[in-house]
Coordinates of C-alpha atoms in Angstrom, one line a residue:
Chain A
M899 CA -63.6 -77.1 -149.3
S900 CA -63.9 -78.2 -145.7
A901 CA -62.8 -76.0 -142.9
G902 CA -59.1 -75.5 -143.2
S903 CA -56.1 -73.3 -142.6
G904 CA -55.7 -72.0 -146.2
A905 CA -52.1 -73.2 -146.5
S906 CA -50.5 -73.8 -149.9
V907 CA -48.4 -76.7 -151.2
S908 CA -45.1 -76.2 -153.1
D909 CA -44.7 -77.8 -156.5
K910 CA -41.6 -79.6 -155.2
C911 CA -43.9 -81.7 -153.0
I912 CA -45.8 -83.1 -156.0
E913 CA -42.6 -83.6 -158.0
T914 CA -40.9 -85.5 -155.2
F915 CA -44.0 -87.6 -154.7
Q916 CA -44.1 -88.5 -158.4
E917 CA -40.4 -89.6 -158.2
L918 CA -41.3 -91.9 -155.3
K919 CA -44.4 -93.2 -157.0
L920 CA -43.2 -93.7 -160.6
R921 CA -39.5 -94.1 -160.4
K922 CA -39.2 -95.6 -156.9
K923 CA -36.4 -93.1 -156.3
Y924 CA -37.2 -92.8 -152.5
K925 CA -38.9 -94.9 -149.9
G926 CA -40.2 -92.1 -147.8
I927 CA -40.8 -88.4 -147.9
I928 CA -41.2 -86.1 -144.9
F929 CA -43.1 -82.9 -145.4
K930 CA -43.2 -79.9 -143.1
I931 CA -45.0 -76.6 -143.1
E932 CA -42.8 -73.6 -143.5
N933 CA -43.6 -70.3 -141.8
E934 CA -47.1 -71.6 -141.1
K935 CA -47.8 -71.0 -144.8
E936 CA -46.6 -73.6 -147.2
V937 CA -46.1 -77.3 -147.2
V938 CA -42.6 -78.2 -148.4
V939 CA -40.4 -81.3 -148.6
E940 CA -38.2 -81.5 -145.5
S941 CA -36.3 -84.7 -146.3
T942 CA -36.5 -88.0 -148.2
S943 CA -35.5 -91.4 -147.0
D944 CA -34.2 -94.6 -148.5
E945 CA -34.8 -96.7 -145.5
P946 CA -36.3 -100.0 -146.8
D947 CA -37.5 -101.3 -143.4
F948 CA -40.8 -99.8 -142.2
D949 CA -40.1 -100.5 -138.6
T950 CA -36.7 -98.8 -138.7
F951 CA -38.3 -95.8 -140.4
A952 CA -41.1 -95.8 -137.8
S953 CA -38.5 -95.6 -135.0
Y954 CA -36.6 -92.9 -136.8
I955 CA -39.8 -90.8 -137.0
S956 CA -40.9 -91.3 -133.4
E957 CA -37.4 -90.6 -132.1
N958 CA -36.6 -87.5 -134.1
Y959 CA -40.1 -86.0 -134.2
Q960 CA -41.2 -86.4 -130.6
D961 CA -42.7 -82.9 -130.6
K962 CA -43.0 -82.0 -134.3
P963 CA -46.0 -83.1 -136.3
R964 CA -45.2 -83.9 -140.0
Y965 CA -46.9 -85.4 -143.1
V966 CA -45.2 -88.6 -144.2
V967 CA -45.5 -90.7 -147.4
Y968 CA -43.9 -94.1 -147.3
D969 CA -43.8 -96.8 -149.9
L970 CA -44.5 -100.0 -147.9
E971 CA -43.2 -103.1 -149.6
F972 CA -44.3 -106.6 -148.5
E973 CA -44.1 -110.2 -149.6
L974 CA -47.2 -112.0 -150.8
S975 CA -47.8 -115.4 -149.4
E976 CA -46.4 -118.6 -151.1
G977 CA -43.8 -116.8 -153.2
E978 CA -46.2 -114.8 -155.3
G979 CA -43.7 -112.0 -155.2
K980 CA -43.6 -108.5 -153.8
R981 CA -46.1 -105.8 -153.7
S982 CA -46.0 -102.3 -152.5
K983 CA -48.5 -99.8 -151.2
I984 CA -48.0 -96.1 -150.8
I985 CA -49.2 -94.9 -147.4
F986 CA -49.8 -91.3 -146.3
F987 CA -50.0 -90.3 -142.7
L988 CA -50.2 -87.4 -140.5
W989 CA -47.7 -87.9 -137.7
N990 CA -49.4 -86.2 -134.8
A991 CA -46.3 -86.1 -132.5
P992 CA -47.4 -87.0 -128.9
G993 CA -45.4 -84.1 -127.4
S994 CA -46.5 -81.4 -129.9
R995 CA -47.8 -78.0 -129.0
I996 CA -51.4 -77.4 -129.7
R997 CA -50.6 -74.7 -132.2
E998 CA -48.5 -77.0 -134.3
R999 CA -51.0 -79.7 -134.0
T1000 CA -53.9 -77.5 -135.2
L1001 CA -51.8 -76.1 -138.0
Y1002 CA -50.9 -79.6 -139.4
T1003 CA -54.4 -80.9 -138.9
S1004 CA -56.2 -78.1 -140.6
S1005 CA -53.8 -78.0 -143.5
K1006 CA -53.7 -81.8 -144.2
A1007 CA -56.4 -81.8 -146.8
Y1008 CA -54.5 -79.4 -149.1
L1009 CA -51.5 -81.6 -149.5
R1010 CA -53.5 -84.8 -149.5
L1011 CA -55.6 -83.6 -152.5
K1012 CA -52.5 -83.0 -154.6
L1013 CA -51.1 -86.5 -154.1
N1014 CA -52.7 -89.1 -156.4
G1015 CA -52.2 -92.8 -155.9
I1016 CA -52.1 -93.1 -152.1
S1017 CA -53.6 -96.5 -151.1
A1018 CA -53.9 -95.8 -147.4
D1019 CA -54.5 -92.5 -145.6
V1020 CA -54.0 -92.9 -141.9
Q1021 CA -53.4 -91.1 -138.7
I1022 CA -50.5 -92.0 -136.5
N1023 CA -50.5 -90.5 -133.0
D1024 CA -47.7 -92.5 -131.4
Y1025 CA -45.1 -95.2 -132.0
D1026 CA -47.6 -98.0 -131.3
D1027 CA -49.8 -96.8 -134.1
F1028 CA -47.1 -97.7 -136.7
A1029 CA -47.5 -101.4 -135.8
T1030 CA -51.3 -101.3 -136.0
V1031 CA -51.2 -99.5 -139.3
K1032 CA -48.8 -102.0 -140.8
E1033 CA -50.9 -104.9 -139.6
N1034 CA -54.1 -103.4 -141.0
I1035 CA -52.4 -102.9 -144.4
L1036 CA -50.9 -106.4 -144.5
N1037 CA -54.3 -107.8 -143.5
S1038 CA -56.1 -106.0 -146.3
K1039 CA -53.7 -107.0 -149.0
Chain B
M1074 CA -60.8 -62.3 -155.5
S1075 CA -61.3 -59.9 -152.8
T1076 CA -60.1 -61.2 -149.5
F1077 CA -59.7 -59.8 -146.1
G1078 CA -56.0 -59.0 -145.8
G1079 CA -55.1 -57.8 -142.4
D1080 CA -53.3 -60.4 -140.4
E1081 CA -51.8 -57.8 -138.0
V1082 CA -55.1 -57.4 -136.1
S1083 CA -56.1 -60.3 -134.0
A1084 CA -59.4 -61.9 -134.6
I1085 CA -62.0 -62.4 -131.9
V1086 CA -63.2 -65.9 -131.2
L1087 CA -66.6 -66.4 -129.7
D1088 CA -68.0 -69.7 -128.5
V1089 CA -71.5 -69.5 -127.1
G1090 CA -72.2 -72.9 -125.5
S1091 CA -75.4 -74.0 -123.8
C1092 CA -73.9 -73.4 -120.3
W1093 CA -70.8 -71.2 -120.8
T1094 CA -69.8 -68.6 -123.2
R1095 CA -66.1 -68.3 -124.0
A1096 CA -64.5 -65.3 -125.7
G1097 CA -61.0 -64.1 -126.4
Y1098 CA -58.3 -63.3 -128.9
A1099 CA -57.2 -65.6 -131.7
G1100 CA -53.8 -67.1 -131.1
E1101 CA -54.1 -67.3 -127.3
D1102 CA -54.2 -70.6 -125.6
S1103 CA -57.2 -69.9 -123.3
P1104 CA -60.2 -67.7 -123.6
K1105 CA -59.9 -64.2 -122.0
T1106 CA -63.3 -64.6 -120.5
V1107 CA -65.7 -67.4 -119.6
F1108 CA -69.1 -66.4 -118.3
P1109 CA -72.5 -68.1 -118.1
T1110 CA -74.7 -68.1 -121.2
Y1111 CA -77.5 -67.8 -118.7
Y1112 CA -78.7 -64.3 -118.2
G1113 CA -81.1 -62.5 -115.8
Y1114 CA -84.1 -60.8 -117.2
I1115 CA -86.3 -58.3 -115.3
P1116 CA -89.5 -57.5 -117.2
E1117 CA -90.5 -53.9 -118.0
N1118 CA -93.0 -53.4 -115.2
R1119 CA -90.7 -54.8 -112.6
V1120 CA -87.6 -52.8 -113.1
I1121 CA -87.0 -50.8 -110.0
N1122 CA -85.6 -47.4 -110.1
K1123 CA -82.0 -47.6 -109.0
S1124 CA -82.2 -44.7 -106.5
K1125 CA -85.1 -46.4 -104.7
L1126 CA -83.3 -49.5 -103.6
G1127 CA -82.2 -52.8 -103.8
A1128 CA -80.6 -55.3 -105.6
S1129 CA -78.4 -53.2 -107.9
D1130 CA -76.4 -51.8 -105.0
L1131 CA -75.5 -55.2 -104.0
G1132 CA -73.7 -56.1 -107.2
G1133 CA -72.2 -53.0 -108.6
G1134 CA -72.4 -52.0 -112.2
E1135 CA -69.9 -54.1 -114.0
G1136 CA -72.1 -56.5 -115.7
S1137 CA -75.5 -55.1 -115.6
Q1138 CA -76.9 -53.5 -118.7
Q1139 CA -79.7 -51.1 -118.6
V1140 CA -81.5 -50.9 -121.9
E1141 CA -82.6 -47.3 -122.1
K1142 CA -85.5 -47.3 -124.6
K1143 CA -87.2 -50.3 -123.3
T1144 CA -87.2 -50.5 -119.5
E1145 CA -86.7 -54.2 -119.3
K1146 CA -83.4 -55.2 -118.0
Y1147 CA -80.8 -57.8 -118.9
V1148 CA -78.3 -58.9 -116.3
M1149 CA -75.2 -60.7 -117.5
G1150 CA -72.1 -62.2 -115.9
D1151 CA -71.5 -64.9 -113.3
S1152 CA -71.4 -62.8 -110.2
E1153 CA -74.2 -60.5 -111.4
I1154 CA -76.8 -63.1 -112.1
S1155 CA -76.0 -64.8 -108.8
V1156 CA -77.1 -61.7 -106.9
W1157 CA -80.7 -62.1 -105.8
R1158 CA -83.1 -59.6 -107.4
E1159 CA -86.9 -59.4 -107.1
Y1160 CA -88.7 -60.8 -110.1
M1161 CA -85.5 -61.6 -112.0
E1162 CA -85.9 -64.6 -114.3
I1163 CA -82.9 -66.6 -115.3
R1164 CA -83.0 -67.6 -118.9
N1165 CA -80.9 -69.2 -121.6
P1166 CA -81.0 -68.2 -125.2
L1167 CA -80.1 -71.6 -126.5
K1168 CA -82.1 -74.8 -126.8
D1169 CA -80.5 -78.1 -127.8
G1170 CA -77.4 -76.1 -128.6
L1171 CA -79.2 -73.9 -131.1
I1172 CA -79.9 -70.2 -130.8
Q1173 CA -83.6 -69.5 -130.0
D1174 CA -83.6 -66.0 -128.6
W1175 CA -81.7 -63.6 -130.8
D1176 CA -82.3 -60.5 -128.6
A1177 CA -80.6 -62.3 -125.8
L1178 CA -77.8 -63.5 -128.0
E1179 CA -77.1 -59.9 -129.0
H1180 CA -76.9 -59.0 -125.3
I1181 CA -74.4 -61.8 -124.9
W1182 CA -72.3 -60.6 -127.8
D1183 CA -72.5 -57.0 -126.5
Y1184 CA -71.4 -58.1 -123.1
A1185 CA -68.6 -60.3 -124.3
L1186 CA -67.2 -57.8 -126.8
S1187 CA -67.6 -54.4 -125.0
K1188 CA -67.8 -55.3 -121.3
R1189 CA -65.4 -58.3 -121.0
L1190 CA -63.0 -57.8 -123.9
S1191 CA -63.4 -54.1 -124.4
V1192 CA -63.0 -54.3 -128.1
N1193 CA -64.6 -52.5 -131.0
P1194 CA -65.8 -55.2 -133.4
V1195 CA -65.4 -52.8 -136.3
E1196 CA -61.7 -53.3 -136.0
H1197 CA -61.6 -57.1 -135.8
P1198 CA -62.6 -60.2 -137.7
L1199 CA -64.9 -62.4 -135.8
L1200 CA -64.9 -66.2 -135.7
V1201 CA -68.0 -67.9 -134.2
T1202 CA -68.4 -71.5 -133.4
E1203 CA -71.6 -73.4 -134.0
A1204 CA -73.2 -76.7 -133.3
A1205 CA -72.8 -79.5 -135.8
W1206 CA -76.5 -79.6 -136.3
S1207 CA -76.9 -75.8 -136.7
T1208 CA -79.2 -74.8 -139.5
R1209 CA -78.8 -72.6 -142.6
E1210 CA -81.1 -70.0 -141.1
I1211 CA -79.0 -69.7 -138.0
R1212 CA -75.7 -69.4 -139.9
E1213 CA -77.2 -66.7 -142.1
T1214 CA -78.7 -64.8 -139.2
L1215 CA -75.3 -64.9 -137.5
T1216 CA -73.6 -63.6 -140.6
E1217 CA -76.2 -60.8 -140.9
L1218 CA -75.8 -59.9 -137.2
A1219 CA -72.0 -59.8 -137.5
F1220 CA -72.0 -57.5 -140.5
E1221 CA -75.1 -55.4 -140.0
K1222 CA -75.2 -54.8 -136.3
Y1223 CA -71.6 -55.2 -135.3
N1224 CA -69.9 -54.1 -138.6
C1225 CA -67.2 -56.7 -138.2
L1226 CA -64.2 -56.5 -140.4
A1227 CA -64.7 -60.1 -141.5
F1228 CA -66.6 -63.1 -140.3
Y1229 CA -66.3 -66.9 -140.3
T1230 CA -68.1 -69.8 -138.6
V1231 CA -66.8 -73.3 -138.0
K1232 CA -68.6 -76.3 -136.4
N1233 CA -67.5 -77.3 -132.9
P1234 CA -66.5 -80.9 -133.5
V1235 CA -64.3 -79.8 -136.4
L1236 CA -62.4 -77.4 -134.2
T1237 CA -62.2 -80.0 -131.4
A1238 CA -60.8 -82.5 -133.9
F1239 CA -58.2 -79.9 -135.2
A1240 CA -57.1 -79.0 -131.7
S1241 CA -56.5 -82.7 -130.9
G1242 CA -54.4 -83.1 -134.0
R1243 CA -56.8 -85.5 -135.7
P1244 CA -58.4 -84.4 -139.0
T1245 CA -60.4 -87.6 -139.0
A1246 CA -62.0 -88.5 -135.6
I1247 CA -65.2 -89.2 -133.8
V1248 CA -65.9 -86.4 -131.5
L1249 CA -67.8 -87.3 -128.3
D1250 CA -69.0 -84.0 -126.8
S1251 CA -71.0 -84.3 -123.6
G1252 CA -71.8 -80.8 -122.4
A1253 CA -74.7 -79.2 -120.5
A1254 CA -77.6 -79.5 -122.9
T1255 CA -76.5 -82.1 -125.4
T1256 CA -74.4 -85.2 -125.7
S1257 CA -73.3 -85.7 -129.3
V1258 CA -71.2 -88.1 -131.2
V1259 CA -70.1 -86.6 -134.5
P1260 CA -67.8 -88.2 -137.1
V1261 CA -65.4 -85.8 -138.7
F1262 CA -63.6 -86.8 -141.9
D1263 CA -60.7 -84.6 -143.1
G1264 CA -62.3 -81.6 -141.5
Y1265 CA -65.8 -82.4 -142.8
V1266 CA -68.7 -83.3 -140.5
L1267 CA -70.4 -86.5 -141.8
K1268 CA -73.9 -85.4 -141.1
K1269 CA -75.6 -88.8 -141.5
G1270 CA -73.5 -90.3 -138.8
M1271 CA -74.2 -87.7 -136.2
Q1272 CA -75.9 -88.9 -133.0
R1273 CA -77.5 -86.5 -130.5
S1274 CA -79.2 -86.9 -127.1
P1275 CA -80.5 -84.5 -124.5
I1276 CA -79.1 -86.8 -121.8
A1277 CA -76.2 -84.6 -120.7
G1278 CA -75.1 -82.4 -117.8
D1279 CA -78.4 -80.5 -117.3
F1280 CA -80.4 -83.7 -117.4
L1281 CA -78.2 -85.3 -114.8
S1282 CA -78.5 -82.2 -112.6
D1283 CA -82.3 -82.4 -112.8
Q1284 CA -82.1 -86.1 -111.9
I1285 CA -80.0 -85.3 -108.8
L1286 CA -82.7 -82.8 -107.7
R1287 CA -85.2 -85.7 -107.9
Q1288 CA -82.8 -88.0 -106.0
F1289 CA -82.6 -85.3 -103.2
E1290 CA -86.4 -85.2 -103.2
Q1291 CA -86.6 -88.9 -102.8
Q1292 CA -84.0 -88.8 -100.0
K1293 CA -86.1 -86.0 -98.3
I1294 CA -83.3 -83.6 -98.6
T1295 CA -84.4 -80.0 -98.9
L1296 CA -82.0 -78.0 -100.9
N1297 CA -81.7 -74.4 -99.7
P1298 CA -79.4 -72.5 -102.1
Q1299 CA -76.9 -70.0 -100.8
Y1300 CA -79.1 -67.0 -101.4
L1301 CA -81.6 -68.2 -98.8
V1302 CA -79.1 -68.8 -96.1
A1303 CA -78.3 -65.8 -93.9
N1304 CA -76.1 -67.7 -91.4
K1305 CA -75.7 -71.4 -90.5
S1306 CA -74.3 -73.3 -87.5
F1307 CA -72.3 -76.5 -87.4
T1308 CA -74.4 -79.6 -87.2
E1309 CA -73.6 -83.3 -86.8
P1310 CA -74.0 -85.3 -90.0
D1311 CA -77.5 -86.3 -90.8
T1312 CA -79.1 -84.0 -88.3
P1313 CA -81.4 -81.2 -89.5
A1314 CA -79.8 -78.0 -90.6
V1315 CA -79.7 -75.1 -88.1
F1316 CA -79.8 -71.9 -90.1
T1317 CA -81.4 -68.5 -90.5
K1318 CA -83.4 -68.2 -93.6
R1319 CA -83.4 -64.9 -95.6
D1320 CA -86.7 -63.4 -96.5
R1321 CA -86.7 -63.5 -100.3
S1322 CA -90.2 -62.9 -101.5
N1323 CA -90.9 -62.4 -105.2
T1324 CA -88.1 -64.8 -106.1
T1325 CA -88.8 -66.3 -109.5
D1326 CA -88.8 -70.1 -109.9
S1327 CA -86.1 -69.9 -112.6
F1328 CA -83.8 -68.0 -110.2
H1329 CA -84.3 -70.5 -107.5
R1330 CA -83.7 -73.3 -109.9
F1331 CA -80.5 -71.7 -111.2
Q1332 CA -79.3 -71.3 -107.6
A1333 CA -80.1 -74.9 -106.8
M1334 CA -78.3 -76.0 -109.9
K1335 CA -75.2 -74.3 -108.7
V1336 CA -75.2 -76.4 -105.6
I1337 CA -75.8 -79.5 -107.7
H1338 CA -72.9 -78.6 -109.9
E1339 CA -70.7 -78.7 -106.9
Y1340 CA -72.2 -82.0 -105.8
K1341 CA -71.6 -83.4 -109.3
E1342 CA -68.0 -82.3 -109.3
T1343 CA -67.1 -83.4 -105.8
V1344 CA -69.3 -86.5 -105.1
C1345 CA -70.4 -88.2 -108.4
Q1346 CA -68.4 -90.6 -110.4
V1347 CA -68.7 -93.2 -113.1
F1348 CA -68.3 -96.8 -112.2
E1349 CA -65.3 -98.1 -114.2
S1350 CA -66.9 -101.2 -115.7
T1351 CA -70.4 -102.7 -116.0
Y1352 CA -72.5 -101.3 -113.2
N1353 CA -72.3 -103.7 -110.2
E1354 CA -74.5 -102.8 -107.2
A1355 CA -72.6 -105.2 -104.9
I1356 CA -69.2 -103.7 -105.5
I1357 CA -70.5 -100.2 -105.4
A1358 CA -72.2 -100.8 -102.0
S1359 CA -68.8 -101.7 -100.6
R1360 CA -67.2 -98.5 -101.8
P1361 CA -66.6 -95.7 -99.3
M1362 CA -69.3 -93.1 -99.0
K1363 CA -68.6 -89.4 -99.7
S1364 CA -69.9 -86.6 -97.7
F1365 CA -71.3 -83.4 -98.9
E1366 CA -72.2 -80.2 -97.1
F1367 CA -75.2 -78.2 -98.3
P1368 CA -75.2 -74.4 -98.2
D1369 CA -77.5 -74.5 -95.1
G1370 CA -75.0 -76.6 -93.2
F1371 CA -76.8 -79.9 -93.5
N1372 CA -74.3 -82.6 -94.3
T1373 CA -74.7 -86.2 -95.1
S1374 CA -72.9 -89.0 -97.0
F1375 CA -73.7 -90.5 -100.3
G1376 CA -73.1 -94.1 -101.3
P1377 CA -74.4 -95.9 -104.4
E1378 CA -76.4 -92.9 -105.6
R1379 CA -73.2 -91.1 -106.4
Y1380 CA -72.6 -93.7 -109.1
K1381 CA -76.2 -94.1 -110.1
V1382 CA -76.9 -90.7 -111.7
P1383 CA -73.8 -90.6 -113.9
E1384 CA -74.8 -94.2 -115.0
I1385 CA -77.7 -92.6 -116.8
L1386 CA -75.2 -91.4 -119.5
F1387 CA -74.5 -95.1 -120.2
R1388 CA -77.9 -96.7 -119.7
P1389 CA -80.6 -94.0 -119.8
P1390 CA -83.8 -96.1 -119.6
E1391 CA -82.6 -98.2 -116.7
F1392 CA -81.3 -95.5 -114.4
T1393 CA -83.5 -92.5 -115.0
I1394 CA -85.5 -91.6 -111.9
Q1395 CA -89.2 -90.9 -112.7
P1396 CA -88.6 -91.0 -116.5
Q1397 CA -92.2 -90.1 -117.4
E1398 CA -91.8 -86.8 -115.6
T1399 CA -88.6 -85.6 -117.2
G1400 CA -90.2 -84.3 -120.4
V1401 CA -87.7 -86.5 -122.4
D1402 CA -88.6 -89.7 -124.0
V1403 CA -85.9 -91.5 -122.2
G1404 CA -86.7 -94.9 -123.6
S1405 CA -85.8 -93.8 -127.1
Y1406 CA -82.2 -92.9 -126.2
V1407 CA -79.3 -95.2 -126.0
G1408 CA -76.3 -94.5 -123.8
I1409 CA -72.9 -93.1 -125.0
P1410 CA -71.5 -96.5 -126.1
G1411 CA -74.6 -97.1 -128.1
M1412 CA -74.4 -93.7 -129.7
I1413 CA -70.8 -94.4 -130.8
Y1414 CA -71.8 -97.8 -132.1
N1415 CA -74.7 -96.3 -134.1
C1416 CA -72.4 -93.6 -135.5
L1417 CA -69.9 -96.1 -136.7
A1418 CA -72.7 -98.2 -138.2
T1419 CA -73.5 -95.4 -140.6
C1420 CA -69.9 -94.9 -141.7
D1421 CA -68.0 -96.8 -144.4
V1422 CA -66.4 -100.0 -143.0
D1423 CA -63.0 -99.0 -144.3
M1424 CA -63.1 -96.0 -142.1
R1425 CA -63.9 -97.8 -138.9
A1426 CA -60.4 -98.6 -137.8
N1427 CA -59.3 -95.0 -138.3
F1428 CA -62.3 -93.7 -136.4
L1429 CA -62.0 -96.2 -133.5
A1430 CA -58.3 -95.3 -133.0
N1431 CA -59.2 -91.6 -132.9
L1432 CA -62.1 -91.0 -130.5
V1433 CA -61.9 -87.5 -129.0
C1434 CA -63.7 -86.7 -125.8
T1435 CA -64.7 -83.1 -124.8
G1436 CA -67.3 -81.3 -122.7
G1437 CA -67.8 -80.9 -119.0
S1438 CA -69.8 -84.1 -118.5
T1439 CA -66.8 -86.2 -119.6
L1440 CA -64.9 -85.0 -116.6
F1441 CA -66.5 -87.5 -114.2
P1442 CA -63.8 -89.7 -112.7
N1443 CA -63.5 -93.0 -114.6
F1444 CA -65.6 -91.7 -117.5
I1445 CA -63.0 -92.3 -120.1
D1446 CA -62.0 -95.8 -118.8
R1447 CA -65.7 -96.7 -118.8
V1448 CA -66.2 -95.7 -122.4
Y1449 CA -63.2 -97.7 -123.3
Q1450 CA -64.4 -100.7 -121.3
E1451 CA -67.7 -100.7 -123.1
L1452 CA -66.4 -100.2 -126.6
N1453 CA -63.4 -102.4 -126.7
P1454 CA -65.2 -105.8 -126.6
S1455 CA -67.7 -104.7 -129.2
F1456 CA -65.0 -104.3 -131.8
P1457 CA -62.7 -107.3 -131.7
G1458 CA -59.7 -106.9 -134.0
H1459 CA -59.7 -103.1 -133.7
R1460 CA -57.7 -100.9 -131.6
V1461 CA -59.9 -98.5 -129.6
K1462 CA -58.1 -95.4 -128.6
I1463 CA -59.6 -92.5 -126.7
H1464 CA -58.0 -89.1 -126.6
A1465 CA -59.1 -86.9 -123.8
P1466 CA -56.9 -83.9 -122.9
V1467 CA -55.9 -83.9 -119.2
N1468 CA -55.7 -80.2 -119.2
S1469 CA -59.2 -79.1 -118.2
V1470 CA -59.0 -75.9 -120.3
E1471 CA -58.5 -78.1 -123.4
R1472 CA -61.3 -80.4 -122.3
K1473 CA -63.9 -77.6 -121.5
C1474 CA -62.9 -75.2 -124.2
S1475 CA -61.6 -77.4 -127.0
A1476 CA -63.7 -75.8 -129.7
W1477 CA -62.7 -72.3 -128.7
L1478 CA -59.1 -73.3 -128.6
G1479 CA -59.2 -74.9 -132.1
G1480 CA -60.9 -71.7 -133.4
S1481 CA -58.4 -69.5 -131.7
I1482 CA -55.5 -71.2 -133.4
L1483 CA -57.1 -71.6 -136.8
A1484 CA -58.1 -67.9 -136.9
S1485 CA -54.6 -66.8 -136.0
L1486 CA -52.9 -68.7 -138.8
G1487 CA -51.4 -66.4 -141.4
T1488 CA -53.0 -68.3 -144.2
F1489 CA -56.4 -68.2 -142.8
H1490 CA -57.0 -64.6 -143.9
Q1491 CA -58.1 -65.7 -147.4
L1492 CA -60.9 -67.8 -146.0
W1493 CA -62.7 -65.0 -144.0
I1494 CA -65.9 -63.6 -145.4
S1495 CA -64.9 -60.0 -146.0
R1496 CA -67.1 -57.0 -145.7
K1497 CA -67.0 -56.6 -149.5
E1498 CA -68.0 -60.2 -150.1
Y1499 CA -70.9 -59.7 -147.8
D1500 CA -72.0 -56.5 -149.5
D1501 CA -71.8 -58.2 -152.9
H1502 CA -73.5 -61.5 -152.1
G1503 CA -75.5 -61.0 -148.9
K1504 CA -75.8 -63.5 -146.1
V1505 CA -76.1 -66.5 -148.4
I1506 CA -72.3 -66.3 -148.8
V1507 CA -71.9 -68.1 -145.5
E1508 CA -73.0 -71.4 -147.0
K1509 CA -70.5 -71.1 -149.7
K1510 CA -67.5 -70.0 -147.7
C1511 CA -67.9 -71.8 -144.4
E1512 CA -68.6 -75.3 -145.4

């Protein structure tokens, strides 16, 4: 184990993630840390457009870091159909307090290790990063 | 599993850096005390009986520590070591960021815990930061010291760059730390230090200060530190200083040097700056000069030289003055951009984008004006198609004490209690437990 906070992860997190991954029930999941102790599911989203989802996160979580999973769907070139990739990111809200920031950063690995099938694990520090991440993922398809 | 279970007592966080030691309570957003890691040492045969005279009545007792059985004397604390004392050596227990002198380290811990924080370590868990290149022997000795001598309730140690990365909100980052003794570039991945990517160079704050001393010599400027100056008179710029010199016989070389370095520190902070793009003598020559007044009243203005010395951080072989006399094989070191480049070259290509977008700067030597812009300017063209983003806290506490701050918050989290090495675990397993628990 690397240096970390020792936080735990609720079973609901894994269940919800499985529903997104296997049954495509949701597009996105937002996780938060409750009482500085346990990672829990805060909300789920059905927003199909990544850019709209990105705006939602950056507007509503200006000062609150979160962990986010999003199922990014994209068209392959020349009508080869659609693909999707599940991305995981730590939203390191630009206006967050240092305590929150350190809490989420040092607890990330615990959640991340429980989620299997993530194709990209990235760090998003501000709104601009969403575009870069999307671009990198589309380029690497 | 036996764990330490008391989250109602706050932990003590101790960060002994090569220039400054920071100590305070976990959960607070700045250290309670910051004092020099440098300490004064008066050898056995030179300790003067207090009643007789001298130096000790200048300073008062707050920081001085008389060791009773031996008669040698350790002097700690910023104001204390700045007071002139006959035969007092100024020393530093660290070399290249690693602990060399354990007796002195104990004095630093004693001073921090009992004099500055007034705490009894028996009642608190203790978190200590360490260099990324710290060795197993050092960590084990630290653990032993914490439990055997200080009887700490619990103990933990974390590497500096990991704490800096945590405090910046980036579990994966490249941490550029340019402090006093060392400049290092360390890749951190999900809270792990990737050892093979680590880059280290002695070209940091102390090296620059030494270079400035040489620059003054070349300019025929005699540096008289404050302790030698009894009183001074106003003089026109560039005219010789008019001052009365104190008689300070039996001053050690190390004390004189420490005092000279204090002046140079001020010079660095007020006069020096990094040129914002590739070094260009012509543009720099047209920039306004900056004046500086020395403690003896001599004042003059500095032009290109105020850019030249910080430039060493970027191009060591080209800008070092008298490189063969520095005791450092300057030619074998690359500048900061080169270190970052070498670090990335050892890492997986897939991780490159993530690392480049999360470069974290910390340490006093990154505070030169334009430093961050310059690093960006040098790196960005080298990585086309990548987005280079540098994170450097504007708040100077965060920049100078980032590792302490990360440790402070980490140790105060309710869930952290299960990670501490408890007294029982230490008793059961001995000092080797540190390698297992503090990875």
